Coordinates of C-alpha atoms in Angstrom, one line a residue:
M1 CA 4.5 17.5 -7.0
Q2 CA 7.1 15.1 -5.5
K3 CA 10.1 17.4 -6.3
H4 CA 8.3 20.6 -5.4
P5 CA 5.5 19.8 -3.0
I6 CA 2.7 22.3 -2.2
V7 CA 3.3 24.2 1.1
K8 CA 0.4 26.5 2.0
N9 CA 1.2 30.2 1.6
H10 CA 4.8 29.3 0.5
N11 CA 4.7 27.1 -2.5
E12 CA 1.3 27.3 -4.2
V13 CA -0.1 25.7 -7.4
V14 CA -3.1 27.2 -9.1
A15 CA -5.1 26.0 -12.1
K16 CA -8.5 26.7 -13.7
Y17 CA -9.8 23.1 -13.3
E18 CA -8.1 22.3 -10.0
K19 CA -10.7 19.6 -9.0
D20 CA -9.6 17.3 -11.8
L21 CA -5.9 17.8 -10.8
N22 CA -6.5 17.4 -7.0
I23 CA -7.2 13.7 -7.5
Y24 CA -3.5 13.3 -7.7
T25 CA -2.2 15.8 -5.1
N26 CA -2.9 13.5 -2.2
C27 CA -0.4 11.0 -3.7
T28 CA 2.4 13.1 -2.0
R29 CA 1.0 12.4 1.5
N30 CA 3.2 10.1 3.6
D31 CA 0.1 8.0 4.5
H32 CA -1.2 7.7 1.0
F33 CA -1.1 4.3 -0.7
Y34 CA 1.0 5.7 -3.6
A35 CA 3.6 6.9 -1.1
S36 CA 4.2 3.3 -0.1
R37 CA 6.3 0.8 -2.1
Y38 CA 3.1 -1.0 -3.1
G39 CA 1.7 2.1 -4.7
Q40 CA 4.9 2.8 -6.5
F41 CA 4.0 -0.1 -8.8
F42 CA 1.0 1.8 -10.2
L43 CA 3.0 5.1 -10.5
S44 CA 5.7 3.3 -12.6
L45 CA 3.2 1.2 -14.5
Q46 CA 1.6 4.3 -16.0
N47 CA 5.0 5.4 -17.3
C48 CA 5.5 2.2 -19.3
R49 CA 4.5 2.0 -23.0
K50 CA 3.1 -1.0 -24.7
T51 CA 3.7 -1.4 -28.5
N52 CA 3.9 -4.1 -31.1
D53 CA 7.7 -4.2 -30.5
G54 CA 7.3 -4.9 -26.8
I55 CA 7.0 -3.0 -23.5
F56 CA 9.2 0.1 -23.1
L57 CA 10.2 1.5 -19.7
T58 CA 13.1 3.2 -17.8
Y59 CA 15.4 1.5 -15.4
D60 CA 14.0 3.6 -12.6
D61 CA 10.5 2.4 -13.3
Y62 CA 11.9 -1.2 -13.5
V63 CA 13.5 -0.9 -10.1
N64 CA 10.4 0.7 -8.5
M65 CA 8.1 -2.1 -9.8
M66 CA 10.6 -4.9 -9.0
T67 CA 10.9 -3.7 -5.3
S68 CA 7.2 -2.8 -4.9
G69 CA 6.1 -6.1 -3.4
W70 CA 4.2 -7.1 -6.5
V71 CA 6.9 -9.5 -7.9
Q72 CA 7.3 -13.0 -6.7
S73 CA 9.1 -15.9 -8.3
G74 CA 9.0 -19.1 -6.2
H75 CA 10.2 -18.2 -2.7
V76 CA 12.1 -15.2 -4.0
N77 CA 10.5 -11.7 -3.7
G78 CA 11.5 -8.8 -5.9
T79 CA 12.2 -6.6 -2.8
Q80 CA 15.3 -8.8 -2.1
A81 CA 16.9 -7.5 -5.2
L82 CA 17.2 -3.8 -4.1
T83 CA 21.0 -3.9 -3.3
L84 CA 21.8 -5.7 -6.5
L85 CA 19.7 -3.3 -8.6
I86 CA 21.4 -0.3 -7.0
D87 CA 24.9 -1.7 -8.0
L88 CA 23.6 -2.5 -11.5
R89 CA 22.5 1.1 -12.2
S90 CA 25.6 2.1 -14.2
Y91 CA 25.7 -1.2 -16.0
M92 CA 22.0 -0.9 -16.9
D93 CA 22.4 2.7 -18.1
G94 CA 20.3 3.3 -21.3
V95 CA 18.0 0.3 -21.2
K96 CA 14.6 1.0 -22.6
S97 CA 12.7 -2.3 -22.7
F98 CA 12.3 -5.6 -20.9
Q99 CA 14.2 -7.2 -23.7
E100 CA 17.2 -5.1 -23.2
I101 CA 17.1 -5.7 -19.5
M102 CA 17.0 -9.4 -20.0
E103 CA 19.9 -9.3 -22.5
R104 CA 22.1 -7.4 -20.0
L105 CA 21.2 -9.7 -17.1
Q106 CA 22.0 -12.8 -19.2
A107 CA 25.4 -11.2 -20.2
L108 CA 26.0 -10.7 -16.5
V109 CA 25.4 -14.4 -15.8
D110 CA 28.0 -15.1 -18.5
L111 CA 30.4 -12.7 -16.8
Q112 CA 30.0 -14.4 -13.4
E113 CA 30.7 -17.8 -15.1
V114 CA 33.9 -16.4 -16.5
S115 CA 34.8 -14.9 -13.1
R116 CA 34.3 -18.3 -11.5
V117 CA 36.7 -19.9 -14.1
F118 CA 39.4 -17.4 -13.1
D119 CA 38.8 -18.2 -9.4
E120 CA 39.0 -22.0 -10.0
T121 CA 42.1 -21.7 -12.1
A122 CA 44.0 -19.6 -9.5
K123 CA 42.6 -21.4 -6.5
E124 CA 45.6 -23.6 -5.9
Q125 CA 48.2 -20.8 -6.3
A126 CA 46.3 -18.1 -4.3
G127 CA 45.0 -20.4 -1.6
S128 CA 43.3 -18.4 1.2
H129 CA 45.4 -15.3 0.5
R130 CA 42.7 -12.7 -0.2
L131 CA 45.0 -10.2 -2.1
K132 CA 46.3 -12.9 -4.4
R133 CA 42.7 -14.1 -5.1
Y134 CA 41.7 -10.6 -5.9
L135 CA 44.6 -9.9 -8.2
S136 CA 44.3 -13.2 -10.0
N137 CA 40.7 -12.3 -11.1
P138 CA 40.3 -9.0 -13.0
F139 CA 36.5 -9.3 -12.8
R140 CA 36.5 -8.9 -9.1
C141 CA 36.6 -5.1 -9.5
F142 CA 32.9 -5.4 -10.4
P143 CA 30.7 -5.4 -7.3
Y144 CA 28.0 -7.6 -8.8
V145 CA 30.5 -10.5 -9.3
H146 CA 30.6 -10.9 -5.5
Q147 CA 27.5 -12.9 -4.8
S148 CA 27.9 -12.7 -1.0
R149 CA 26.9 -9.0 -1.2
Y150 CA 23.3 -9.8 -2.2
K151 CA 20.2 -11.6 -1.0
I152 CA 19.4 -12.7 -4.6
T153 CA 21.4 -14.2 -7.4
V154 CA 21.4 -12.7 -11.0
K155 CA 19.6 -15.9 -12.2
Q156 CA 16.9 -15.4 -9.6
L157 CA 16.6 -11.7 -10.7
I158 CA 16.1 -12.9 -14.3
E159 CA 13.2 -15.1 -13.1
C160 CA 11.7 -12.2 -11.1
T161 CA 12.1 -10.0 -14.2
K162 CA 10.2 -12.5 -16.3
D163 CA 7.4 -12.5 -13.6
L164 CA 7.3 -8.7 -13.7
A165 CA 7.2 -8.6 -17.5
R166 CA 4.2 -11.0 -17.5
K167 CA 2.3 -8.9 -15.0
V168 CA 3.0 -5.6 -16.7
N169 CA 2.0 -7.1 -20.1
R170 CA -1.2 -8.3 -18.4
L171 CA -2.1 -4.9 -16.8
L172 CA -0.8 -2.5 -19.4
L173 CA -2.9 -1.5 -22.3
G174 CA -2.0 -0.2 -25.7
E175 CA -2.4 3.5 -26.7
R176 CA -6.0 3.2 -27.9
E177 CA -6.9 -0.1 -26.4
K178 CA -9.9 -0.4 -24.0
R179 CA -10.6 -3.1 -21.5
N180 CA -13.6 -4.1 -19.4
V181 CA -13.1 -2.6 -16.0
R182 CA -14.6 -5.5 -14.1
L183 CA -12.2 -8.0 -15.9
Y184 CA -9.3 -5.7 -15.4
V185 CA -9.8 -5.4 -11.6
K186 CA -10.2 -9.2 -11.6
D187 CA -6.8 -9.6 -13.3
L188 CA -5.4 -7.2 -10.7
H189 CA -6.9 -9.2 -7.9
D190 CA -5.5 -12.5 -9.2
I191 CA -2.0 -11.0 -9.2
Y192 CA -2.6 -9.5 -5.7
V193 CA -3.5 -12.9 -4.2
T194 CA -0.2 -14.4 -5.3
V195 CA 2.0 -11.7 -3.6
S196 CA 0.1 -10.2 -0.7
N197 CA 1.1 -12.7 2.0
Q198 CA 3.9 -10.5 3.3
W199 CA 2.2 -7.2 2.8
E200 CA 1.4 -4.7 5.5
S201 CA -2.2 -4.8 6.8
S202 CA -2.9 -1.1 5.9
A203 CA -1.9 -1.8 2.2
K204 CA -4.1 -4.9 2.2
Q205 CA -7.1 -3.0 3.4
K206 CA -6.7 -0.4 0.6
M207 CA -6.5 -3.1 -2.1
E208 CA -9.3 -5.2 -0.7
K209 CA -11.5 -2.1 -0.6
L210 CA -10.8 -1.6 -4.3
F211 CA -11.8 -5.2 -5.0
S212 CA -15.0 -4.8 -3.1
I213 CA -16.4 -2.1 -5.3
L214 CA -19.4 -2.9 -7.4
I215 CA -18.5 -2.2 -11.1
P216 CA -21.1 -2.0 -13.9
A217 CA -20.6 -4.9 -16.3
D218 CA -20.5 -2.7 -19.4
W219 CA -17.8 -0.3 -18.3
E220 CA -14.8 -0.2 -20.7
F221 CA -11.9 2.2 -20.1
T222 CA -8.6 3.2 -21.7
M223 CA -5.4 2.9 -19.7
E224 CA -5.6 6.5 -18.6
E225 CA -9.1 6.1 -17.4
L226 CA -8.3 2.9 -15.6
Y227 CA -5.4 4.6 -13.8
Q228 CA -7.7 7.5 -12.8
F229 CA -10.3 4.9 -11.5
I230 CA -7.7 3.1 -9.4
T231 CA -6.2 6.4 -8.2
L232 CA -9.6 7.6 -7.1
H233 CA -10.4 4.6 -5.0
L234 CA -7.0 3.9 -3.6
G235 CA -6.8 7.6 -2.6
A236 CA -10.1 7.6 -0.8
V237 CA -10.0 8.4 2.9
Q238 CA -12.5 7.9 5.6
D239 CA -12.4 11.4 7.0
E240 CA -12.7 13.7 3.9
E241 CA -12.8 16.9 6.0
E242 CA -9.6 16.1 7.7
D243 CA -8.0 15.1 4.4
D244 CA -9.0 18.5 2.8
Q245 CA -7.4 20.3 5.7
D246 CA -4.2 18.3 5.9
S247 CA -3.3 17.4 2.3
P248 CA -1.8 19.9 -0.1
Q249 CA -4.3 21.2 -2.7
I250 CA -4.1 22.9 -6.0
V251 CA -6.3 26.0 -5.7
N252 CA -8.5 27.6 -8.3
I253 CA -7.0 30.4 -10.4
D254 CA -9.7 32.7 -9.0
Q255 CA -7.5 32.9 -5.9
L256 CA -4.3 33.9 -7.8
I257 CA -4.5 37.6 -7.0
G258 CA -4.8 36.9 -3.3
K259 CA -2.2 34.2 -3.3
T260 CA 0.2 36.6 -5.1
L261 CA 0.3 38.8 -2.0
I262 CA 0.9 35.9 0.4
A263 CA 2.8 33.0 -1.2
H264 CA 6.5 33.1 -1.9
N265 CA 6.6 30.8 -4.9
I266 CA 3.6 30.3 -7.3
H267 CA 3.1 27.8 -10.1
V268 CA 0.3 28.5 -12.6
T269 CA -0.5 25.4 -14.6
G270 CA -3.0 24.5 -17.3
L271 CA -2.1 27.4 -19.6
S272 CA -3.1 25.6 -22.8
L273 CA -5.0 26.7 -25.9
Q274 CA -8.2 25.0 -24.6
T275 CA -8.1 26.3 -21.0
F276 CA -6.5 29.7 -21.0
P277 CA -7.9 32.3 -21.2
W278 CA -11.1 30.4 -20.5
E279 CA -14.4 31.4 -22.0
Q280 CA -17.1 33.0 -19.9
S281 CA -19.4 30.6 -18.1
E282 CA -22.8 30.2 -19.7
M283 CA -26.1 30.8 -18.0
P284 CA -28.2 27.7 -17.2
H285 CA -30.3 26.5 -20.1
L286 CA -33.4 28.6 -20.9
L287 CA -32.3 31.4 -18.5
T288 CA -31.2 34.9 -19.5
H289 CA -30.3 38.0 -17.5
S290 CA -33.3 39.8 -19.1
W291 CA -35.7 37.1 -18.0
L292 CA -34.2 37.0 -14.5
K293 CA -34.5 40.8 -14.2
E294 CA -38.1 40.8 -15.1
C295 CA -38.7 37.9 -12.7
I296 CA -37.2 39.8 -9.9
R297 CA -39.2 43.0 -10.7
R298 CA -42.4 41.1 -10.6
S299 CA -41.7 38.9 -7.6
F300 CA -40.0 41.3 -5.1
V301 CA -40.5 44.8 -3.8
A302 CA -38.3 47.5 -2.2
R303 CA -35.1 46.3 -0.5
N304 CA -35.4 42.7 -1.5
R305 CA -35.7 43.8 -5.2
I306 CA -32.7 46.1 -5.0
M307 CA -30.5 43.5 -3.4
R308 CA -31.3 40.9 -6.1
M309 CA -31.0 43.4 -8.9
N310 CA -27.5 44.3 -7.7
A311 CA -26.5 40.7 -7.5
L312 CA -27.8 40.1 -11.1
V313 CA -25.8 43.1 -12.3
V314 CA -22.6 41.8 -10.7
D315 CA -23.1 38.4 -12.2
Y316 CA -23.7 39.9 -15.7
Y317 CA -20.5 42.0 -15.7
S318 CA -18.4 39.3 -14.1
R319 CA -19.4 36.9 -16.8
N320 CA -18.5 39.4 -19.5
V321 CA -15.1 40.3 -18.1
T322 CA -14.0 36.7 -17.5
R323 CA -11.3 36.8 -20.2
N324 CA -9.9 40.2 -19.1
T325 CA -9.9 39.0 -15.5
A326 CA -7.8 35.9 -16.4
L327 CA -5.2 38.0 -18.2
Y328 CA -5.1 40.6 -15.4
S329 CA -4.5 38.0 -12.8
I330 CA -1.3 36.9 -14.7
Y331 CA -0.2 40.6 -14.9
H332 CA -0.8 41.0 -11.2
L333 CA 1.3 38.0 -10.5
L334 CA 4.2 39.2 -12.6
A335 CA 3.9 42.7 -11.1
Y336 CA 3.6 41.9 -7.4
G337 CA 4.9 38.3 -7.1
K338 CA 7.4 37.9 -4.2
G339 CA 9.5 35.0 -5.4
Q340 CA 9.8 32.4 -8.2
I341 CA 6.9 32.3 -10.6
T342 CA 6.4 29.2 -12.9
F343 CA 4.0 28.9 -15.8
S344 CA 3.2 25.6 -17.5
Y345 CA 0.7 23.6 -19.4
I346 CA -0.1 19.9 -19.1
K347 CA 0.9 18.0 -22.2
D348 CA -1.7 15.5 -23.6
L349 CA -4.3 16.4 -21.0
Y350 CA -6.7 17.2 -23.9
E351 CA -6.6 16.1 -27.5
H352 CA -5.4 18.5 -30.1
D353 CA -4.1 20.9 -27.4
G354 CA -0.9 22.8 -27.0
P355 CA 0.6 25.7 -25.0
S356 CA -1.5 28.9 -24.8
I357 CA -0.3 31.8 -27.0
Y358 CA 0.2 33.8 -23.8
L359 CA 2.6 31.0 -22.5
A360 CA 4.5 31.2 -25.7
L361 CA 4.6 35.0 -25.4
H362 CA 6.0 34.9 -21.9
R363 CA 8.7 32.4 -23.0
K364 CA 10.0 34.9 -25.6
L365 CA 9.8 37.8 -23.1
Y366 CA 11.6 36.2 -20.2
L367 CA 13.9 33.8 -22.0
T368 CA 14.1 31.2 -19.2
I369 CA 12.8 28.4 -21.4
S370 CA 12.2 24.7 -20.9
E371 CA 10.2 22.2 -23.0
H372 CA 6.8 22.7 -21.2
A373 CA 7.4 25.3 -18.5
F374 CA 9.5 28.2 -17.6
S375 CA 10.2 30.2 -14.5
V376 CA 10.5 33.9 -13.9
L377 CA 12.4 35.0 -10.8
I378 CA 11.3 38.4 -9.5
R379 CA 13.8 39.8 -7.1
K380 CA 13.0 42.4 -4.6
N381 CA 14.3 45.9 -5.3
Q382 CA 17.4 46.5 -3.4

């Protein structure tokens, strides 16, 4: 969504269960909490993994959380480390855990100490001559040796990293771990109180609204459920109608045939074994078409009866051709699509799920393959 945002009638995304996915689409709005640096903390937190061997994360997620405004060590805020973290990107290449990050930062402290020894040794000979000072110390070729470039020292960054690691360990759950929601939100509030002094007022309002929610005492959620809970409340807006109109939305796959004739690029997602083709929707409990037909015959006369009978017939046939309609909509997209077409499924959305057999079939037919999605480019006839 961030790399390829939805643009109405140009880049469209369709799915069968679009309401479940649209919880996250508003995260791409410029005024959404997750679009701010404070919200980036939660986006990166969900990418971390907690195991018995420690917490694993990427360097990008480390940087996002460090500069999010959620890290404070003494009078030093993690946001001050941005320039240093950018210069350290190549040095930190390949780190996968807090332990590895700490080891490399400590090695950097040692490097700076050695660099200072070279400077002190050559100080008398080089004097104030900048070129001589530079040539007398081979470590000056590394930008992070020059402390004057940064608002924070490496030692201060280490302390901030320790603070971040403690907070992530406190807020991140194991794979199958559950936690009481009320206690989890309290932990989050305790952390918020220690860092929010310099926050923007709009971000404070969002968080304080989350903390004001009345939560049942017996609620216990997994990490994924906690993240959805937080996303739902931090993404709430006052004017829902305005939000529906302005924010990009994933549309239901029922609209795929119509979108094919309008949109330039279309992404069909949710093509998994459990969701595509979807089974026909069931009638409400205790109701059957035969019972409804008899009810209409006894309750209405003339035109009113015919109108309702026709509606019942349409409902009956539409329910029975659900599977065929789903497959036809995919054919229609391939036959009449105007631009790039992408098919995908969402990994780990449901337990014991995988790509639909039709997704696997299209992979073999069109050969443009990636791990979980592929694209088919339909070019206009010349």
